[in-house]
Short mmCIF file of C-alpha atoms and ligand atoms in Angstrom, two decimals:
data_model
loop_
_atom_site.label_atom_id
_atom_site.label_comp_id
_atom_site.label_asym_id
_atom_site.label_seq_id
_atom_site.Cartn_x
_atom_site.Cartn_y
_atom_site.Cartn_z
CA MET J 1 12.50 -3.90 -12.00
CA ARG J 2 9.23 -5.34 -13.08
CA LEU J 3 6.89 -5.33 -9.69
CA GLU J 4 3.27 -7.23 -9.88
CA GLY J 5 0.24 -6.90 -7.78
CA GLY J 6 -3.19 -7.00 -6.68
CA CYS J 7 -5.88 -4.80 -4.14
CA LEU J 8 -7.56 -8.37 -1.79
CA CYS J 9 -10.90 -9.07 -4.31
CA GLY J 10 -8.35 -9.68 -7.34
CA ARG J 11 -10.62 -7.33 -9.55
CA LEU J 12 -8.12 -4.95 -9.54
CA ARG J 13 -4.18 -6.05 -10.52
CA TYR J 14 -1.20 -3.97 -11.38
CA ARG J 15 2.09 -3.53 -12.85
CA LEU J 16 4.90 -1.29 -11.83
CA GLU J 17 8.08 -0.58 -13.95
CA ARG J 18 11.41 0.61 -12.44
CA VAL J 19 10.31 1.03 -8.73
CA LYS J 20 12.61 4.70 -7.70
CA SER J 21 12.74 4.01 -3.59
CA ALA J 22 10.61 2.17 -1.06
CA TYR J 23 10.06 3.51 2.50
CA TRP J 24 7.08 4.17 5.80
CA CYS J 25 5.23 6.51 6.18
CA HIS J 26 3.64 7.71 9.57
CA CYS J 27 1.11 10.20 8.16
CA THR J 28 -2.53 10.03 10.32
CA MET J 29 -3.74 10.50 6.87
CA CYS J 30 -2.19 7.21 5.56
CA ARG J 31 -2.95 6.02 9.02
CA ARG J 32 -6.38 6.61 8.27
CA ALA J 33 -6.68 5.06 4.52
CA SER J 34 -5.19 2.07 5.34
CA GLY J 35 -6.22 1.45 8.97
CA SER J 36 -2.79 0.67 9.86
CA ALA J 37 -0.58 2.05 11.90
CA ALA J 38 2.08 3.08 8.91
CA LEU J 39 1.84 2.30 5.71
CA PRO J 40 5.07 0.33 3.57
CA TRP J 41 4.88 2.36 0.31
CA VAL J 42 7.19 2.95 -3.43
CA SER J 43 7.63 5.14 -5.57
CA VAL J 44 7.15 4.93 -9.20
CA ALA J 45 7.25 7.47 -12.20
CA ARG J 46 4.08 7.34 -13.01
CA GLU J 47 3.69 6.37 -16.82
CA ASP J 48 5.86 3.21 -14.62
CA VAL J 49 1.95 2.16 -13.48
CA THR J 50 -0.19 0.26 -15.69
CA PHE J 51 -3.18 -0.83 -14.25
CA VAL J 52 -3.85 -4.47 -16.57
CA SER J 53 -7.25 -5.55 -14.96
CA GLY J 54 -9.85 -3.22 -13.33
CA THR J 55 -10.36 0.89 -13.01
CA PRO J 56 -10.03 2.20 -9.56
CA ALA J 57 -12.03 4.33 -7.73
CA VAL J 58 -10.68 7.58 -6.16
CA PHE J 59 -11.22 9.72 -3.22
CA GLU J 60 -9.50 12.70 -3.10
CA SER J 61 -7.21 13.22 0.25
CA SER J 62 -6.97 16.65 -0.73
CA PRO J 63 -6.57 19.44 -3.06
CA GLY J 64 -4.58 17.63 -6.10
CA VAL J 65 -3.95 14.23 -3.96
CA ALA J 66 -5.48 11.23 -5.05
CA ARG J 67 -5.75 8.31 -3.51
CA ARG J 68 -6.77 5.26 -5.88
CA PHE J 69 -8.41 2.01 -4.30
CA CYS J 70 -10.32 -0.84 -5.38
CA GLY J 71 -13.97 0.24 -5.29
CA ASN J 72 -15.14 -3.42 -4.20
CA CYS J 73 -13.31 -4.84 -1.79
CA GLY J 74 -11.33 -1.52 -0.48
CA SER J 75 -7.38 -1.71 -0.86
CA PRO J 76 -5.51 1.10 -0.92
CA ILE J 77 -3.65 1.09 -3.69
CA VAL J 78 -1.76 4.67 -5.35
CA PHE J 79 -1.23 8.11 -3.79
CA ASP J 80 -0.68 10.76 -6.46
CA MET J 81 0.43 14.06 -5.84
CA ALA J 82 -0.94 15.74 -9.05
CA ARG J 83 2.21 18.82 -8.98
CA GLU J 84 4.34 15.12 -8.33
CA SER J 85 5.70 13.07 -11.25
CA ASP J 86 5.66 10.14 -8.69
CA VAL J 87 3.44 8.40 -7.30
CA ASP J 88 3.69 6.34 -4.34
CA VAL J 89 2.61 2.35 -4.04
CA THR J 90 1.57 -0.35 -1.14
CA ILE J 91 4.19 -2.61 -1.43
CA GLY J 92 1.64 -4.68 0.57
CA THR J 93 -0.38 -5.97 -2.69
CA LEU J 94 2.52 -6.03 -3.91
CA ASP J 95 2.45 -9.79 -5.24
CA ASP J 96 6.25 -9.83 -4.57
CA PRO J 97 6.41 -7.05 -1.01
CA ASP J 98 10.01 -8.54 0.12
CA ARG J 99 11.32 -7.47 -3.32
CA VAL J 100 11.73 -3.53 -1.93
CA PRO J 101 12.17 -3.70 0.91
CA PRO J 102 11.59 -0.02 3.12
CA THR J 103 15.16 2.11 4.15
CA HIS J 104 13.04 5.30 5.95
CA HIS J 105 10.68 6.55 7.30
CA ILE J 106 8.35 10.00 6.54
CA TRP J 107 5.89 11.83 8.62
CA GLY J 108 7.93 11.07 11.99
CA SER J 109 6.68 13.34 14.01
CA SER J 110 3.45 11.55 13.52
CA ALA J 111 3.90 7.81 14.29
CA LEU J 112 2.56 6.09 16.64
CA HIS J 113 4.64 4.77 19.71
CA LEU J 114 3.27 1.25 18.43
CA ALA J 115 4.53 1.19 14.77
CA ARG J 116 7.75 3.00 15.66
CA ASP J 117 8.98 -0.45 16.36
CA LEU J 118 6.15 -2.33 15.94
CA GLY J 119 5.97 -4.35 18.88
CA GLU J 120 9.25 -5.27 18.80
CA GLY J 121 9.70 -7.77 21.83
CA LEU J 122 6.84 -9.03 21.84
CA PRO J 123 6.17 -13.52 20.95
CA HIS J 124 5.76 -13.47 17.56
CA TYR J 125 3.54 -16.93 16.44
CA ASP J 126 3.81 -18.43 12.32
CA GLY J 127 -0.07 -18.15 12.95
CA GLU J 128 -3.06 -17.95 14.90
CA ARG J 129 -2.11 -17.70 18.41
CA PRO J 130 -2.30 -20.83 19.74
CA SER J 131 -4.88 -21.22 22.29
CA ASP J 132 -4.51 -21.37 25.62
CA PRO J 133 -3.83 -25.36 27.32
ZN1 LIG A 1 -10.66 -5.31 -4.91
ZN1 LIG A 2 1.44 9.30 3.98
#
């Protein structure tokens, strides 16, 4: 399966071949890197990720761990651990994220209560919250 994606501003565009797995990460570093309660990722062999436009900026979040993101708009794109052959790419930056539904969660020991059920039971609105009458 070939997938394409890009950052919020459009400067970075990438292509993925052969997604291996998809999962939610609840670790504190992904939380801070994304500003979200949890972050969904796909795992792909490093050679199967191609940036077709733009060059990502890099933040070394731990020794040997590169987090690649758009230096213009800040979208997090790639988690790259030098000693692994696979890298991870944020599902939220894919053009069609629903093609790769996550199959498991990792770092559940750090999971926020609000991310365990994603607010199950709260009202859902198709757009913005309607204003009160
Ligand atoms: Zn951007
Ligand atoms: Zn994480």
